[in-house]
Structures are given as structure tokens and as C-alpha cells.
Amino acid sequence: MANAKKRHVVEQRRRVRTRRIDRRSGRQQILLLAAVAGCMVVLALASVWWLTGRIEAPAGQALYQFNTQDYHSLAFDPVDVNTVYFGHHDGLKVSHDAGASWQDAALSRVDAMQLVMPSNAPERRYAAGHDVFYISTDGGESWREQMNDLPGLDLHAFAGSPTDPNRLYTVPMGNGLWTSADGGTAWNETTMPPGAETQPIVLAVSPSDPEIVYLARNGEIAISTDRGMTWQSEP
């Protein structure tokens, strides 16, 4: 079982590397975020087709520009691929036409650094950030603060399981790695990768295997194949 998981992780890494190299092949659908002059966010395509192919744009050309000084998160609706959420220091914006136009979402005036939208619970939404942990149970129409017992709410790293909408992972600044099995109310501290004294900048769960968790920090990637109980570092 351990060897099978290791092969699975290696295969996923190969696929990621292939996508990075072969950005122009076929109809690869990749969305890029880039900061321009420190005050704009540019949404651009790595190919001439956007999502379903309904919007065309040459590689590197902006589809839309935001007058904002920061950008943090981007997430696609698990049901409607044309609905995209963008998180920044002043809340969420939403597009219902694959990024061609944007409007303010229901969650505003919060630092939405991370977004989780479970595919098997399409009405559920999570938003986390600086002193922020919100949940929506109606597809983003309304939001409420999620009661929790975390040791802090400076949540730079935040991720959810692809198969269980209640399984969440986060790293409160300076307080280790925590996991929840009930949608974020009760949390338990688990292990951090060896030498991970600094704040992780990325935390993710494999979309094809909920046991596999990735944690990126200082140019390194650590991988767990048992939901964060044990870790191994990858170059």
C-alpha cells in the first residue's frame, strides 16, 4: 500500500511537470494570476481557449484587470465552471461568465486569502485569512463566521479534502498544523514536517487521493500519505 501511494505521488509530480513544459499543446486550460505595477491583477490564458472555449484570448493577454493592491486566492465553482471567485484584502469578487466580468460577492471587507469549495457539497464554501474564518452553506449567497477552537486565526495555509467536505487542514501562524473532521468547529493538532519552523505558504490535498497532503515552504515540498500524520520532504 505504501509503495502504491508513493508511485501515485510520483505520477502526479510527473503530470505537473508535463503541464508546466507543454503549456501550448492541445486545448490546455490554465488560468494565470500576475501582478502588474503592484496595483493590478491580470487574468490571462496560457492558451487561446478559455475554459469551455467560449472566450478567446491570445496567450499572455489580459482578460480583466482589477484596481486592487493585492490578490490572494482563486477558486472555481464545483458545479458551474463559468463561475469563478477571486479573493483579496477586501473580500470576494465573483464572475459568472468565466472571468469576462466581475462583481462584488456577498463576503466583503475581510481578507480572503484562501478559498475551499468542496466538489461533493456544492453549496458549501470556506474562506480563511488574516483573522478570518467564514463559511457559507448556500452557495455563497450569505456567509457567517465559523465558530472554532483554533489557537489563532492568522490562516495563510488552508485546504480541504476532495471527498469529505468536513475534512479541513490549516496552519495558524506559528501554531503548527491542525485538522478538522466536522467542518471547522473542532480542531486537532497534527504533526508538521521535520524542520518546518516557518509558515507554509501552500497547503493542498490531492484531488484523487484524500490521504495525500502537500505542504510547501521555503522552496521545498513535504508530502504526507496519511492525512498529515507523517511527512517526507521532496526536492
Short mmCIF file of C-alpha atoms in Angstrom, two decimals:
data_model
loop_
_atom_site.label_atom_id
_atom_site.label_comp_id
_atom_site.label_asym_id
_atom_site.label_seq_id
_atom_site.Cartn_x
_atom_site.Cartn_y
_atom_site.Cartn_z
CA MET A 1 0.00 0.00 0.00
CA ALA A 2 2.79 2.41 0.87
CA ASN A 3 4.59 1.66 -2.41
CA ALA A 4 1.38 2.19 -4.36
CA LYS A 5 0.88 5.61 -2.77
CA LYS A 6 4.48 6.52 -3.48
CA ARG A 7 4.02 5.63 -7.16
CA HIS A 8 0.84 7.69 -7.19
CA VAL A 9 2.67 10.73 -5.79
CA VAL A 10 5.49 10.34 -8.32
CA GLU A 11 2.99 10.08 -11.18
CA GLN A 12 1.20 13.23 -10.02
CA ARG A 13 4.52 15.09 -9.91
CA ARG A 14 5.28 13.97 -13.47
CA ARG A 15 1.94 15.24 -14.67
CA VAL A 16 2.52 18.63 -13.06
CA ARG A 17 5.94 18.92 -14.69
CA THR A 18 4.47 17.94 -18.07
CA ARG A 19 1.86 20.66 -17.81
CA ARG A 20 4.49 23.23 -16.96
CA ILE A 21 6.52 22.35 -20.04
CA ASP A 22 3.74 21.76 -22.55
CA ARG A 23 1.60 24.84 -21.97
CA ARG A 24 0.69 25.34 -25.63
CA SER A 25 -0.37 21.81 -26.53
CA GLY A 26 -3.99 20.96 -27.34
CA ARG A 27 -6.60 22.98 -25.50
CA GLN A 28 -4.89 23.11 -22.14
CA GLN A 29 -6.97 25.26 -19.79
CA ILE A 30 -4.68 27.19 -17.44
CA LEU A 31 -5.51 30.39 -15.58
CA LEU A 32 -2.64 32.62 -14.51
CA LEU A 33 -2.57 35.46 -11.98
CA ALA A 34 0.04 38.17 -12.29
CA ALA A 35 0.65 41.47 -10.52
CA VAL A 36 1.25 44.48 -12.72
CA ALA A 37 2.96 47.56 -11.26
CA GLY A 38 1.88 46.41 -7.81
CA CYS A 39 -1.66 47.69 -8.24
CA MET A 40 -3.42 45.44 -10.76
CA VAL A 41 -4.33 41.83 -11.13
CA VAL A 42 -4.25 40.38 -14.59
CA LEU A 43 -6.14 37.26 -15.51
CA ALA A 44 -4.55 35.72 -18.56
CA LEU A 45 -4.60 32.49 -20.51
CA ALA A 46 -1.78 30.15 -21.37
CA SER A 47 -3.66 29.03 -24.46
CA VAL A 48 -6.15 30.53 -26.89
CA TRP A 49 -9.12 28.82 -25.30
CA TRP A 50 -10.73 29.82 -22.01
CA LEU A 51 -12.43 27.08 -20.00
CA THR A 52 -15.27 25.88 -22.26
CA GLY A 53 -13.82 27.64 -25.31
CA ARG A 54 -16.46 30.38 -25.29
CA ILE A 55 -13.98 33.21 -24.66
CA GLU A 56 -10.86 33.56 -26.75
CA ALA A 57 -7.69 35.41 -25.78
CA PRO A 58 -4.10 35.20 -27.05
CA ALA A 59 -1.53 33.83 -24.63
CA GLY A 60 -0.45 36.45 -22.11
CA GLN A 61 -3.23 38.91 -22.93
CA ALA A 62 -5.32 40.21 -20.04
CA LEU A 63 -8.98 39.24 -19.90
CA TYR A 64 -9.78 41.52 -16.99
CA GLN A 65 -7.94 43.96 -14.72
CA PHE A 66 -8.73 44.74 -11.08
CA ASN A 67 -7.81 48.01 -9.42
CA THR A 68 -6.60 46.33 -6.26
CA GLN A 69 -3.28 46.32 -4.45
CA ASP A 70 -3.32 42.64 -3.61
CA TYR A 71 -4.57 39.27 -4.73
CA HIS A 72 -4.65 36.05 -2.77
CA SER A 73 -6.96 33.31 -3.96
CA LEU A 74 -8.83 32.00 -6.96
CA ALA A 75 -11.40 29.20 -6.95
CA PHE A 76 -13.82 27.72 -9.44
CA ASP A 77 -17.38 26.80 -8.57
CA PRO A 78 -17.55 22.97 -8.30
CA VAL A 79 -20.74 22.83 -10.38
CA ASP A 80 -20.60 25.79 -12.78
CA VAL A 81 -17.18 26.09 -14.46
CA ASN A 82 -18.05 29.61 -15.64
CA THR A 83 -18.33 30.86 -12.06
CA VAL A 84 -15.01 31.95 -10.57
CA TYR A 85 -14.23 33.52 -7.19
CA PHE A 86 -11.35 35.92 -6.56
CA GLY A 87 -10.22 36.70 -3.00
CA HIS A 88 -8.26 39.75 -1.85
CA HIS A 89 -7.87 42.02 1.20
CA ASP A 90 -11.36 43.44 0.83
CA GLY A 91 -13.34 40.24 0.42
CA LEU A 92 -14.54 38.28 -2.60
CA LYS A 93 -15.40 39.08 -6.17
CA VAL A 94 -17.28 36.68 -8.41
CA SER A 95 -17.54 36.17 -12.15
CA HIS A 96 -20.37 34.23 -13.77
CA ASP A 97 -19.01 34.42 -17.30
CA ALA A 98 -15.61 32.71 -16.96
CA GLY A 99 -13.75 35.88 -15.99
CA ALA A 100 -15.02 38.32 -18.61
CA SER A 101 -16.75 40.49 -15.99
CA TRP A 102 -16.71 40.64 -12.19
CA GLN A 103 -18.83 41.91 -9.31
CA ASP A 104 -18.61 42.04 -5.53
CA ALA A 105 -19.67 38.82 -3.82
CA ALA A 106 -21.63 38.61 -0.57
CA LEU A 107 -18.48 38.37 1.55
CA SER A 108 -16.80 41.78 1.80
CA ARG A 109 -14.34 43.70 3.99
CA VAL A 110 -12.45 40.58 5.01
CA ASP A 111 -9.03 39.30 3.97
CA ALA A 112 -9.94 36.27 1.86
CA MET A 113 -6.53 34.65 1.50
CA GLN A 114 -7.72 31.07 0.94
CA LEU A 115 -10.89 29.56 -0.51
CA VAL A 116 -12.15 25.98 -0.31
CA MET A 117 -15.16 24.84 -2.35
CA PRO A 118 -15.90 21.12 -1.83
CA SER A 119 -16.99 19.40 -5.04
CA ASN A 120 -19.22 16.92 -3.21
CA ALA A 121 -21.01 19.65 -1.23
CA PRO A 122 -21.57 22.36 -3.86
CA GLU A 123 -23.48 24.66 -1.51
CA ARG A 124 -20.57 24.74 0.97
CA ARG A 125 -17.88 27.44 0.84
CA TYR A 126 -14.99 28.22 3.18
CA ALA A 127 -12.93 31.43 3.31
CA ALA A 128 -9.89 31.92 5.53
CA GLY A 129 -7.24 34.59 6.02
CA HIS A 130 -5.96 37.22 8.46
CA ASP A 131 -8.33 36.96 11.44
CA VAL A 132 -10.86 35.39 9.06
CA PHE A 133 -12.68 32.06 9.03
CA TYR A 134 -16.08 32.16 7.33
CA ILE A 135 -18.46 29.52 6.00
CA SER A 136 -21.33 29.61 3.52
CA THR A 137 -23.93 26.86 3.26
CA ASP A 138 -25.99 28.38 0.45
CA GLY A 139 -23.51 28.57 -2.41
CA GLY A 140 -22.02 31.89 -1.35
CA GLU A 141 -25.27 33.84 -1.09
CA SER A 142 -24.57 34.51 2.60
CA TRP A 143 -21.65 33.98 4.97
CA ARG A 144 -21.15 33.65 8.72
CA GLU A 145 -18.14 33.42 10.97
CA GLN A 146 -17.36 29.80 11.78
CA MET A 147 -17.06 29.10 15.49
CA ASN A 148 -13.85 27.20 16.19
CA ASP A 149 -11.26 26.29 18.81
CA LEU A 150 -8.13 27.09 16.78
CA PRO A 151 -5.21 28.67 18.67
CA GLY A 152 -5.23 31.62 16.25
CA LEU A 153 -6.90 32.91 13.11
CA ASP A 154 -3.97 34.12 11.01
CA LEU A 155 -4.65 31.43 8.43
CA HIS A 156 -2.28 31.68 5.47
CA ALA A 157 -2.48 27.97 4.60
CA PHE A 158 -5.91 26.34 4.33
CA ALA A 159 -7.15 23.30 2.39
CA GLY A 160 -9.98 20.78 2.24
CA SER A 161 -10.46 17.13 1.34
CA PRO A 162 -11.82 16.40 -2.16
CA THR A 163 -14.09 13.65 -0.83
CA ASP A 164 -15.16 14.89 2.62
CA PRO A 165 -16.48 18.48 2.84
CA ASN A 166 -15.97 18.42 6.61
CA ARG A 167 -12.27 17.50 6.49
CA LEU A 168 -10.13 20.65 6.64
CA TYR A 169 -6.46 21.47 7.19
CA THR A 170 -4.90 24.75 8.26
CA VAL A 171 -1.76 26.28 9.73
CA PRO A 172 -2.47 29.18 12.10
CA MET A 173 0.59 31.42 12.03
CA GLY A 174 3.19 29.98 14.40
CA ASN A 175 0.87 27.29 15.79
CA GLY A 176 1.55 24.16 13.74
CA LEU A 177 -0.72 22.10 11.51
CA TRP A 178 -4.32 21.47 12.55
CA THR A 179 -7.10 19.33 11.08
CA SER A 180 -10.87 19.29 11.50
CA ALA A 181 -13.35 16.50 10.77
CA ASP A 182 -16.55 18.47 11.42
CA GLY A 183 -16.36 21.41 9.05
CA GLY A 184 -14.12 23.61 11.14
CA THR A 185 -15.73 23.73 14.59
CA ALA A 186 -13.41 21.34 16.45
CA TRP A 187 -9.73 21.06 15.55
CA ASN A 188 -6.90 18.71 16.50
CA GLU A 189 -3.21 19.45 16.14
CA THR A 190 -1.27 17.00 14.00
CA THR A 191 2.39 16.76 13.05
CA MET A 192 4.39 19.23 10.97
CA PRO A 193 7.11 18.17 8.53
CA PRO A 194 10.60 17.98 10.08
CA GLY A 195 12.24 21.39 10.17
CA ALA A 196 9.04 23.26 9.30
CA GLU A 197 9.55 26.07 11.77
CA THR A 198 8.44 28.71 9.29
CA GLN A 199 4.96 29.39 7.98
CA PRO A 200 3.93 27.23 5.00
CA ILE A 201 2.82 29.24 2.00
CA VAL A 202 0.81 26.47 0.33
CA LEU A 203 -1.26 23.61 1.73
CA ALA A 204 -3.17 21.27 -0.59
CA VAL A 205 -4.88 17.88 -0.67
CA SER A 206 -4.56 15.58 -3.68
CA PRO A 207 -7.75 15.74 -5.79
CA SER A 208 -7.55 12.00 -6.47
CA ASP A 209 -6.44 10.67 -3.06
CA PRO A 210 -7.65 12.40 0.15
CA GLU A 211 -4.91 10.69 2.16
CA ILE A 212 -2.21 12.70 0.37
CA VAL A 213 -1.49 16.20 1.70
CA TYR A 214 1.09 18.63 0.31
CA LEU A 215 2.80 21.40 2.25
CA ALA A 216 5.12 23.92 0.54
CA ARG A 217 7.58 26.12 2.42
CA ASN A 218 10.77 27.99 1.55
CA GLY A 219 11.16 26.35 -1.84
CA GLU A 220 10.55 22.83 -0.52
CA ILE A 221 7.58 20.47 -0.71
CA ALA A 222 6.66 18.00 2.01
CA ILE A 223 4.23 15.16 1.31
CA SER A 224 2.08 13.14 3.69
CA THR A 225 0.31 9.96 2.58
CA ASP A 226 -1.65 9.56 5.83
CA ARG A 227 -3.55 12.85 6.24
CA GLY A 228 -0.70 14.70 7.89
CA MET A 229 0.35 12.13 10.47
CA THR A 230 3.81 11.58 8.95
CA TRP A 231 5.79 13.51 6.34
CA GLN A 232 8.60 13.17 3.85
CA SER A 233 10.42 16.04 2.17
CA GLU A 234 10.73 16.24 -1.59
CA PRO A 235 13.35 18.21 -3.56
#
